[in-house]
mmCIF file of C-alpha atoms in Angstrom:
data_model
loop_
_atom_site.group_PDB
_atom_site.id
_atom_site.type_symbol
_atom_site.label_atom_id
_atom_site.label_comp_id
_atom_site.label_asym_id
_atom_site.label_seq_id
_atom_site.Cartn_x
_atom_site.Cartn_y
_atom_site.Cartn_z
ATOM 1 C CA MET A 11 87.152 83.104 51.096
ATOM 2 C CA THR A 12 85.352 83.717 54.574
ATOM 3 C CA THR A 13 84.255 87.582 55.877
ATOM 4 C CA THR A 14 84.271 88.284 59.659
ATOM 5 C CA THR A 15 81.672 90.485 61.184
ATOM 6 C CA LEU A 16 82.509 93.301 63.961
ATOM 7 C CA ASP A 17 79.767 92.533 66.676
ATOM 8 C CA GLU A 18 78.533 95.499 67.106
ATOM 9 C CA ARG A 19 78.877 95.341 70.742
ATOM 10 C CA LEU A 20 82.452 95.848 70.301
ATOM 11 C CA VAL A 21 81.845 99.237 68.283
ATOM 12 C CA LYS A 22 82.871 101.887 70.124
ATOM 13 C CA PRO A 23 80.380 104.803 70.113
ATOM 14 C CA THR A 24 81.116 108.250 68.653
ATOM 15 C CA LEU A 25 80.599 111.082 70.256
ATOM 16 C CA MET A 26 77.626 112.252 68.721
ATOM 17 C CA ASP A 27 75.841 108.555 69.906
ATOM 18 C CA ARG A 28 77.247 109.248 73.350
ATOM 19 C CA LEU A 29 75.417 112.767 73.258
ATOM 20 C CA VAL A 30 71.821 111.618 71.861
ATOM 21 C CA VAL A 31 71.549 109.154 74.982
ATOM 22 C CA ARG A 32 72.200 112.451 77.549
ATOM 23 C CA PRO A 33 68.838 113.327 78.734
ATOM 24 C CA GLU A 34 69.816 116.988 78.861
ATOM 25 C CA ILE A 35 71.358 117.781 75.547
ATOM 26 C CA GLY A 36 68.241 119.605 74.784
ATOM 27 C CA ALA A 37 68.389 121.113 77.744
ATOM 28 C CA LEU A 38 71.784 122.174 77.454
ATOM 29 C CA LEU A 39 71.754 123.414 73.959
ATOM 30 C CA GLY A 40 68.597 125.597 74.929
ATOM 31 C CA ALA A 41 70.871 127.111 78.015
ATOM 32 C CA ALA A 42 73.739 127.887 75.723
ATOM 33 C CA VAL A 43 71.086 129.733 73.107
ATOM 34 C CA VAL A 44 69.047 131.820 75.876
ATOM 35 C CA PHE A 45 72.734 132.713 77.385
ATOM 36 C CA LEU A 46 74.082 133.989 74.078
ATOM 37 C CA PHE A 47 70.817 135.774 73.161
ATOM 38 C CA PHE A 48 70.589 137.786 76.095
ATOM 39 C CA SER A 49 74.362 138.687 76.518
ATOM 40 C CA LEU A 50 73.750 140.240 72.882
ATOM 41 C CA VAL A 51 71.007 142.264 74.280
ATOM 42 C CA THR A 52 72.460 143.404 77.265
ATOM 43 C CA ASP A 53 75.703 144.451 78.722
ATOM 44 C CA LYS A 54 74.574 143.397 82.359
ATOM 45 C CA PHE A 55 73.360 139.657 81.647
ATOM 46 C CA PHE A 56 77.033 138.833 81.158
ATOM 47 C CA SER A 57 78.871 140.794 83.570
ATOM 48 C CA ALA A 58 79.441 139.255 87.604
ATOM 49 C CA SER A 59 76.379 141.324 89.307
ATOM 50 C CA GLY A 60 74.348 140.026 86.285
ATOM 51 C CA ALA A 61 75.200 136.669 87.019
ATOM 52 C CA ALA A 62 74.977 136.354 90.486
ATOM 53 C CA THR A 63 71.386 138.145 89.874
ATOM 54 C CA TRP A 64 70.238 135.027 87.304
ATOM 55 C CA LEU A 65 71.944 132.559 89.268
ATOM 56 C CA ASP A 66 70.270 133.580 92.370
ATOM 57 C CA ASP A 67 67.358 133.323 90.611
ATOM 58 C CA ALA A 68 67.550 130.034 89.547
ATOM 59 C CA ALA A 69 68.819 128.604 92.805
ATOM 60 C CA THR A 70 65.807 127.940 94.979
ATOM 61 C CA LEU A 71 63.669 126.792 91.848
ATOM 62 C CA GLY A 72 66.565 124.272 91.011
ATOM 63 C CA ILE A 73 66.529 122.766 94.347
ATOM 64 C CA MET A 74 62.678 122.052 93.432
ATOM 65 C CA ALA A 75 63.370 120.737 90.148
ATOM 66 C CA VAL A 76 65.706 118.451 90.420
ATOM 67 C CA ALA A 77 63.631 116.830 93.589
ATOM 68 C CA VAL A 78 60.853 116.861 91.405
ATOM 69 C CA SER A 79 62.735 115.236 88.603
ATOM 70 C CA LEU A 80 64.022 112.377 90.267
ATOM 71 C CA LEU A 81 60.009 112.010 90.935
ATOM 72 C CA MET A 82 58.903 112.057 87.648
ATOM 73 C CA ILE A 83 61.624 109.907 86.673
ATOM 74 C CA GLY A 84 59.740 107.457 88.984
ATOM 75 C CA GLY A 85 56.415 107.775 87.351
ATOM 76 C CA GLU A 86 55.069 110.178 89.920
ATOM 77 C CA PHE A 87 54.204 114.049 90.235
ATOM 78 C CA ASP A 88 53.843 115.781 93.648
ATOM 79 C CA LEU A 89 51.316 118.844 92.916
ATOM 80 C CA SER A 90 52.040 120.081 96.894
ATOM 81 C CA ALA A 91 55.609 121.095 96.657
ATOM 82 C CA GLY A 92 55.246 124.770 95.968
ATOM 83 C CA VAL A 93 52.614 125.549 98.743
ATOM 84 C CA MET A 94 55.115 122.890 101.068
ATOM 85 C CA THR A 95 58.372 125.629 100.652
ATOM 86 C CA ALA A 96 55.696 127.629 102.575
ATOM 87 C CA SER A 97 54.031 125.346 104.666
ATOM 88 C CA THR A 98 57.486 124.823 106.298
ATOM 89 C CA SER A 99 58.627 128.168 106.438
ATOM 90 C CA LEU A 100 55.653 128.589 108.663
ATOM 91 C CA VAL A 101 56.113 126.162 110.643
ATOM 92 C CA THR A 102 59.684 127.442 111.318
ATOM 93 C CA ALA A 103 59.033 131.461 111.549
ATOM 94 C CA ILE A 104 55.928 130.601 114.172
ATOM 95 C CA LEU A 105 57.817 127.975 116.464
ATOM 96 C CA ALA A 106 60.304 130.987 116.840
ATOM 97 C CA THR A 107 58.345 133.946 116.976
ATOM 98 C CA ALA A 108 55.463 133.128 118.394
ATOM 99 C CA VAL A 109 56.642 130.230 120.493
ATOM 100 C CA GLY A 110 59.730 131.745 121.162
ATOM 101 C CA TRP A 111 61.838 128.261 120.316
ATOM 102 C CA ASN A 112 65.019 128.966 119.396
ATOM 103 C CA VAL A 113 65.719 128.623 115.206
ATOM 104 C CA TRP A 114 67.587 125.547 114.966
ATOM 105 C CA LEU A 115 64.935 123.690 116.847
ATOM 106 C CA ALA A 116 62.383 125.024 114.743
ATOM 107 C CA LEU A 117 63.958 123.942 111.784
ATOM 108 C CA LEU A 118 64.276 120.818 113.068
ATOM 109 C CA ALA A 119 60.273 120.645 113.728
ATOM 110 C CA SER A 120 59.531 122.014 110.150
ATOM 111 C CA LEU A 121 61.926 119.114 108.698
ATOM 112 C CA VAL A 122 59.699 116.385 110.623
ATOM 113 C CA PHE A 123 56.312 118.150 109.254
ATOM 114 C CA ALA A 124 57.665 118.155 106.069
ATOM 115 C CA LEU A 125 58.632 114.571 106.103
ATOM 116 C CA LEU A 126 55.531 113.436 107.367
ATOM 117 C CA VAL A 127 53.576 115.084 104.927
ATOM 118 C CA GLY A 128 55.775 113.547 101.917
ATOM 119 C CA THR A 129 55.687 110.336 103.320
ATOM 120 C CA PHE A 130 51.882 110.555 104.084
ATOM 121 C CA ASN A 131 51.561 111.532 99.936
ATOM 122 C CA GLY A 132 53.985 108.530 99.204
ATOM 123 C CA TRP A 133 52.093 106.099 101.626
ATOM 124 C CA LEU A 134 48.705 107.110 100.018
ATOM 125 C CA VAL A 135 49.318 106.860 96.438
ATOM 126 C CA MET A 136 50.335 103.307 97.048
ATOM 127 C CA LYS A 137 47.812 102.002 99.174
ATOM 128 C CA THR A 138 45.012 103.244 97.255
ATOM 129 C CA GLY A 139 46.492 103.037 93.411
ATOM 130 C CA LEU A 140 45.357 106.701 92.845
ATOM 131 C CA PRO A 141 46.995 108.814 90.828
ATOM 132 C CA SER A 142 49.677 111.057 92.489
ATOM 133 C CA PHE A 143 48.298 114.242 90.398
ATOM 134 C CA ILE A 144 45.240 113.581 92.813
ATOM 135 C CA VAL A 145 46.970 112.553 96.066
ATOM 136 C CA THR A 146 49.324 115.518 95.972
ATOM 137 C CA LEU A 147 46.731 118.026 94.477
ATOM 138 C CA GLY A 148 44.370 117.222 97.890
ATOM 139 C CA THR A 149 47.373 117.916 99.850
ATOM 140 C CA PHE A 150 48.092 121.013 98.152
ATOM 141 C CA LEU A 151 44.730 122.455 98.833
ATOM 142 C CA ALA A 152 44.669 120.993 102.713
ATOM 143 C CA LEU A 153 48.148 122.946 103.330
ATOM 144 C CA GLN A 154 47.071 125.965 101.336
ATOM 145 C CA GLY A 155 43.959 125.809 103.757
ATOM 146 C CA LEU A 156 46.066 124.989 106.535
ATOM 147 C CA ASN A 157 48.496 128.060 106.384
ATOM 148 C CA LEU A 158 45.503 130.367 105.853
ATOM 149 C CA GLY A 159 44.282 129.353 108.798
ATOM 150 C CA VAL A 160 46.931 128.843 111.410
ATOM 151 C CA THR A 161 49.000 132.096 110.489
ATOM 152 C CA ARG A 162 45.460 134.447 110.605
ATOM 153 C CA LEU A 163 44.957 132.208 114.521
ATOM 154 C CA VAL A 164 48.727 133.400 115.549
ATOM 155 C CA THR A 165 48.970 135.875 113.935
ATOM 156 C CA GLY A 166 45.830 137.744 113.052
ATOM 157 C CA THR A 167 47.186 138.393 109.189
ATOM 158 C CA VAL A 168 48.257 136.652 106.892
ATOM 159 C CA GLN A 169 52.264 137.132 107.429
ATOM 160 C CA VAL A 170 54.756 136.196 110.064
ATOM 161 C CA SER A 171 57.558 138.169 110.701
ATOM 162 C CA GLY A 172 60.048 139.158 112.944
ATOM 163 C CA MET A 173 62.746 136.303 112.381
ATOM 164 C CA ARG A 174 65.656 138.297 112.940
ATOM 165 C CA SER A 175 65.261 138.949 116.674
ATOM 166 C CA THR A 176 65.123 135.191 117.486
ATOM 167 C CA ASP A 177 67.666 132.799 119.312
ATOM 168 C CA GLY A 178 69.813 131.058 116.534
ATOM 169 C CA TYR A 179 69.145 133.246 113.503
ATOM 170 C CA ALA A 180 72.412 134.360 112.927
ATOM 171 C CA SER A 181 73.786 130.892 113.305
ATOM 172 C CA ALA A 182 70.850 129.722 110.737
ATOM 173 C CA GLY A 183 71.233 132.480 108.582
ATOM 174 C CA PHE A 184 74.619 131.615 107.902
ATOM 175 C CA VAL A 185 74.364 128.005 106.645
ATOM 176 C CA PHE A 186 70.870 128.630 104.344
ATOM 177 C CA ALA A 187 71.422 132.372 103.786
ATOM 178 C CA SER A 188 74.798 134.044 104.022
ATOM 179 C CA THR A 189 76.730 135.303 100.745
ATOM 180 C CA VAL A 190 79.640 133.659 99.176
ATOM 181 C CA ASN A 191 81.793 136.738 97.736
ATOM 182 C CA ILE A 192 83.697 135.796 94.657
ATOM 183 C CA GLY A 193 86.120 138.634 93.219
ATOM 184 C CA GLY A 194 83.774 141.584 94.892
ATOM 185 C CA THR A 195 80.309 140.625 93.886
ATOM 186 C CA PRO A 196 78.189 138.534 96.592
ATOM 187 C CA PHE A 197 76.447 135.217 95.181
ATOM 188 C CA GLN A 198 73.878 133.748 97.857
ATOM 189 C CA ILE A 199 74.544 130.589 99.341
ATOM 190 C CA SER A 200 71.373 128.717 97.758
ATOM 191 C CA ILE A 201 73.651 128.521 94.796
ATOM 192 C CA VAL A 202 75.783 126.669 96.536
ATOM 193 C CA TRP A 203 72.832 124.442 98.214
ATOM 194 C CA TRP A 204 71.363 124.340 94.536
ATOM 195 C CA ILE A 205 74.912 123.052 93.218
ATOM 196 C CA GLY A 206 74.835 120.302 95.951
ATOM 197 C CA VAL A 207 71.701 118.691 95.283
ATOM 198 C CA THR A 208 72.474 118.632 91.747
ATOM 199 C CA ALA A 209 75.401 116.657 92.479
ATOM 200 C CA VAL A 210 73.798 114.181 95.167
ATOM 201 C CA ALA A 211 70.544 113.454 93.019
ATOM 202 C CA ALA A 212 73.039 113.054 89.712
ATOM 203 C CA TRP A 213 74.956 110.613 91.860
ATOM 204 C CA LEU A 214 72.436 108.602 93.296
ATOM 205 C CA LEU A 215 70.627 108.673 89.584
ATOM 206 C CA SER A 216 73.905 106.958 88.349
ATOM 207 C CA ARG A 217 75.869 105.210 90.829
ATOM 208 C CA THR A 218 74.091 103.852 93.028
ATOM 209 C CA ARG A 219 71.124 100.912 93.256
ATOM 210 C CA PHE A 220 68.336 103.434 94.373
ATOM 211 C CA GLY A 221 69.133 105.146 90.924
ATOM 212 C CA ASN A 222 68.159 102.370 89.306
ATOM 213 C CA TRP A 223 65.139 101.628 91.514
ATOM 214 C CA ILE A 224 63.885 105.174 90.330
ATOM 215 C CA PHE A 225 63.990 104.543 86.416
ATOM 216 C CA ALA A 226 62.457 100.570 86.853
ATOM 217 C CA VAL A 227 59.639 101.944 89.211
ATOM 218 C CA GLY A 228 59.107 104.911 86.565
ATOM 219 C CA GLY A 229 59.642 102.576 83.655
ATOM 220 C CA SER A 230 56.722 99.787 84.926
ATOM 221 C CA ALA A 231 56.255 99.147 88.303
ATOM 222 C CA ALA A 232 55.001 96.179 87.617
ATOM 223 C CA SER A 233 58.050 94.638 86.308
ATOM 224 C CA SER A 234 60.143 96.390 88.875
ATOM 225 C CA ARG A 235 57.771 94.413 91.089
ATOM 226 C CA ALA A 236 58.655 91.064 89.312
ATOM 227 C CA VAL A 237 62.576 91.554 89.958
ATOM 228 C CA GLY A 238 62.497 92.308 93.400
ATOM 229 C CA VAL A 239 62.414 96.247 93.642
ATOM 230 C CA PRO A 240 60.875 97.440 96.860
ATOM 231 C CA VAL A 241 58.223 99.593 94.806
ATOM 232 C CA VAL A 242 56.258 101.041 97.694
ATOM 233 C CA ARG A 243 59.532 101.917 99.577
ATOM 234 C CA THR A 244 61.435 103.755 96.407
ATOM 235 C CA LYS A 245 58.333 106.105 95.654
ATOM 236 C CA ILE A 246 57.704 107.104 99.291
ATOM 237 C CA LEU A 247 61.253 107.971 99.454
ATOM 238 C CA LEU A 248 60.840 109.826 96.799
ATOM 239 C CA PHE A 249 58.040 111.937 97.821
ATOM 240 C CA MET A 250 60.008 112.658 100.964
ATOM 241 C CA GLY A 251 62.703 113.537 98.742
ATOM 242 C CA THR A 252 60.867 116.347 97.153
ATOM 243 C CA ALA A 253 59.539 117.441 100.686
ATOM 244 C CA LEU A 254 62.604 117.795 102.092
ATOM 245 C CA ALA A 255 63.494 119.930 99.119
ATOM 246 C CA ALA A 256 60.534 122.043 100.146
ATOM 247 C CA TRP A 257 61.807 122.021 103.742
ATOM 248 C CA LEU A 258 65.642 123.195 102.159
ATOM 249 C CA VAL A 259 63.874 126.076 99.987
ATOM 250 C CA GLY A 260 61.212 127.300 102.617
ATOM 251 C CA SER A 261 64.543 127.065 104.761
ATOM 252 C CA ILE A 262 66.313 129.777 102.659
ATOM 253 C CA ASN A 263 63.473 132.160 102.557
ATOM 254 C CA ILE A 264 62.502 132.058 105.512
ATOM 255 C CA LEU A 265 66.143 133.508 106.835
ATOM 256 C CA ARG A 266 66.990 135.243 104.157
ATOM 257 C CA PHE A 267 63.748 137.279 103.961
ATOM 258 C CA ALA A 268 62.971 137.003 107.690
ATOM 259 C CA SER A 269 59.173 136.928 107.133
ATOM 260 C CA VAL A 270 56.577 134.763 105.349
ATOM 261 C CA GLN A 271 53.117 134.669 103.773
ATOM 262 C CA ALA A 272 51.005 132.570 103.848
ATOM 263 C CA ASN A 273 49.819 132.196 100.557
ATOM 264 C CA GLN A 274 53.889 132.089 99.306
ATOM 265 C CA GLY A 275 54.768 128.923 96.961
ATOM 266 C CA ILE A 276 51.176 128.652 95.228
ATOM 267 C CA GLY A 277 51.812 127.980 91.387
ATOM 268 C CA LEU A 278 55.132 127.174 92.191
ATOM 269 C CA GLU A 279 54.451 123.799 91.281
ATOM 270 C CA PHE A 280 54.063 124.181 87.718
ATOM 271 C CA GLN A 281 57.468 125.923 87.242
ATOM 272 C CA TYR A 282 59.366 122.836 88.891
ATOM 273 C CA ILE A 283 57.676 120.513 86.536
ATOM 274 C CA ILE A 284 58.219 122.431 83.659
ATOM 275 C CA ALA A 285 61.778 122.834 84.221
ATOM 276 C CA ALA A 286 62.191 119.248 84.768
ATOM 277 C CA VAL A 287 60.307 118.695 81.502
ATOM 278 C CA ILE A 288 62.403 121.145 79.744
ATOM 279 C CA GLY A 289 65.813 119.460 81.467
ATOM 280 C CA GLY A 290 64.851 116.085 79.556
ATOM 281 C CA CYS A 291 62.243 114.288 81.839
ATOM 282 C CA LEU A 292 59.343 112.216 80.268
ATOM 283 C CA LEU A 293 56.048 113.074 81.566
ATOM 284 C CA THR A 294 55.118 109.140 81.344
ATOM 285 C CA GLY A 295 58.152 108.913 83.888
ATOM 286 C CA GLY A 296 61.259 106.329 83.907
ATOM 287 C CA TYR A 297 63.326 108.852 81.814
ATOM 288 C CA GLY A 298 65.361 112.342 82.603
ATOM 289 C CA SER A 299 68.410 114.034 83.966
ATOM 290 C CA ALA A 300 68.209 115.867 87.376
ATOM 291 C CA VAL A 301 71.794 117.401 85.781
ATOM 292 C CA GLY A 302 69.111 118.446 82.785
ATOM 293 C CA ALA A 303 66.208 119.607 85.653
ATOM 294 C CA ALA A 304 68.871 121.681 87.370
ATOM 295 C CA ILE A 305 69.616 123.437 83.615
ATOM 296 C CA GLY A 306 66.019 123.767 82.904
ATOM 297 C CA ALA A 307 66.018 126.017 86.190
ATOM 298 C CA LEU A 308 68.743 127.797 84.885
ATOM 299 C CA ILE A 309 67.536 128.697 81.584
ATOM 300 C CA PHE A 310 64.548 130.169 83.910
ATOM 301 C CA GLY A 311 66.610 132.598 85.781
ATOM 302 C CA MET A 312 68.128 133.790 82.839
ATOM 303 C CA ALA A 313 65.368 134.384 81.061
ATOM 304 C CA ARG A 314 63.123 136.283 83.620
ATOM 305 C CA GLN A 315 66.068 138.139 84.532
ATOM 306 C CA GLY A 316 67.314 139.002 80.880
ATOM 307 C CA ILE A 317 63.740 140.054 80.398
ATOM 308 C CA VAL A 318 64.287 142.666 83.260
ATOM 309 C CA PHE A 319 67.831 143.388 81.951
ATOM 310 C CA ALA A 320 66.479 144.329 78.711
ATOM 311 C CA GLY A 321 63.890 147.076 79.892
ATOM 312 C CA TRP A 322 61.134 144.511 78.400
ATOM 313 C CA ASP A 323 57.604 143.785 79.935
ATOM 314 C CA SER A 324 57.973 140.990 82.732
ATOM 315 C CA ASP A 325 54.623 139.921 81.059
ATOM 316 C CA TRP A 326 56.714 138.766 77.970
ATOM 317 C CA PHE A 327 58.262 135.532 80.583
ATOM 318 C CA MET A 328 55.105 133.583 80.486
ATOM 319 C CA LEU A 329 55.046 133.599 76.375
ATOM 320 C CA PHE A 330 58.645 132.540 76.724
ATOM 321 C CA LEU A 331 58.337 129.732 79.322
ATOM 322 C CA GLY A 332 55.057 128.503 77.141
ATOM 323 C CA ILE A 333 57.061 128.154 73.786
ATOM 324 C CA MET A 334 59.935 126.977 76.079
ATOM 325 C CA LEU A 335 57.329 124.137 76.958
ATOM 326 C CA LEU A 336 56.326 122.688 73.230
ATOM 327 C CA ALA A 337 59.856 123.285 72.349
ATOM 328 C CA ALA A 338 61.534 121.205 75.103
ATOM 329 C CA VAL A 339 58.757 118.359 74.658
ATOM 330 C CA LEU A 340 59.261 118.225 71.038
ATOM 331 C CA VAL A 341 63.368 118.092 71.161
ATOM 332 C CA ASN A 342 63.240 115.571 73.983
ATOM 333 C CA ASN A 343 61.388 113.043 71.949
ATOM 334 C CA ALA A 344 63.252 113.486 69.123
ATOM 335 C CA PHE A 345 66.513 112.625 71.173
ATOM 336 C CA ARG A 346 64.805 110.219 72.943
ATOM 337 C CA ARG A 347 64.340 108.149 69.937
ATOM 338 C CA CYS A 348 67.507 109.015 68.493
ATOM 339 C CA ALA A 349 68.942 107.364 71.389
ATOM 340 C CA GLU A 350 66.412 104.164 71.607
ATOM 341 C CA ARG A 351 67.961 103.626 67.531
ATOM 342 C CA VAL A 352 71.861 104.230 69.021
ATOM 343 C CA ARG A 353 71.007 101.453 72.051
ATOM 344 C CA ARG A 354 69.551 99.039 69.545
#
């Protein structure tokens, strides 16, 4: 009598197996819980106007969280990401209002500025071997001082305003700061940008060779280099990606609000990292999801606005944030261990 053993590689994975290997599954479950909770607590949360509010809150945070998630999967951090959103806004605003440039030309100049800073961050991290935490902390402090010093020098205050009277503001505002009416409810165009950035990032990670490089350099830079992965180029491009996202968010903000404070964006870098961690990224690199980071930002938006709709003290949001971060780390580690068992 003979027995045959079925090769485990030919066994079709179950639905549960397919779910646990997805880094964003924990964030998706968390988002569902938050959504159901605030839908029950307050009627306004589930309305069209309520959805427009919390989606708007999550949009710019989500754009940055997605870019930061790619960098974290690649094994690096960018603490200058928050202040960079203000720096790009200030460059655009100063060139358009004080120098008299067309808004589109000012936007191009601020884009070049952002990409140069991102390139510098990536190059310095790879050239010196210093932790990106230290390098970008230095960039954060330098940009913070530059924002305050240049703004005071040009305007005599810590604010730049007057964007609405500049050439090209109307057309640029339509692209970056208009609204889309859905069922009579206006939704900010930043939500569309958020969805687009998430889709592009998810495609890069799952469908391109560059996405494979990101996971490889985050898992082990030395091993990646040994098999021909361009580690330096990949990491520099990832830092440029966070700078590009910061430029996009800065452009949305300056064209929507028509003014910018020199100290804007400080502290937001931690929210970007927390959203990425909630979305399934590991602090050690090599694992994560762009879609998960977007869902992490969605949780932020729903929680922050849900607390407002419920009439609670907004100070409770920080408590929620701390609990969500700890819960996300624990849940993500559990799912990762399950995913490792499934892949064996």
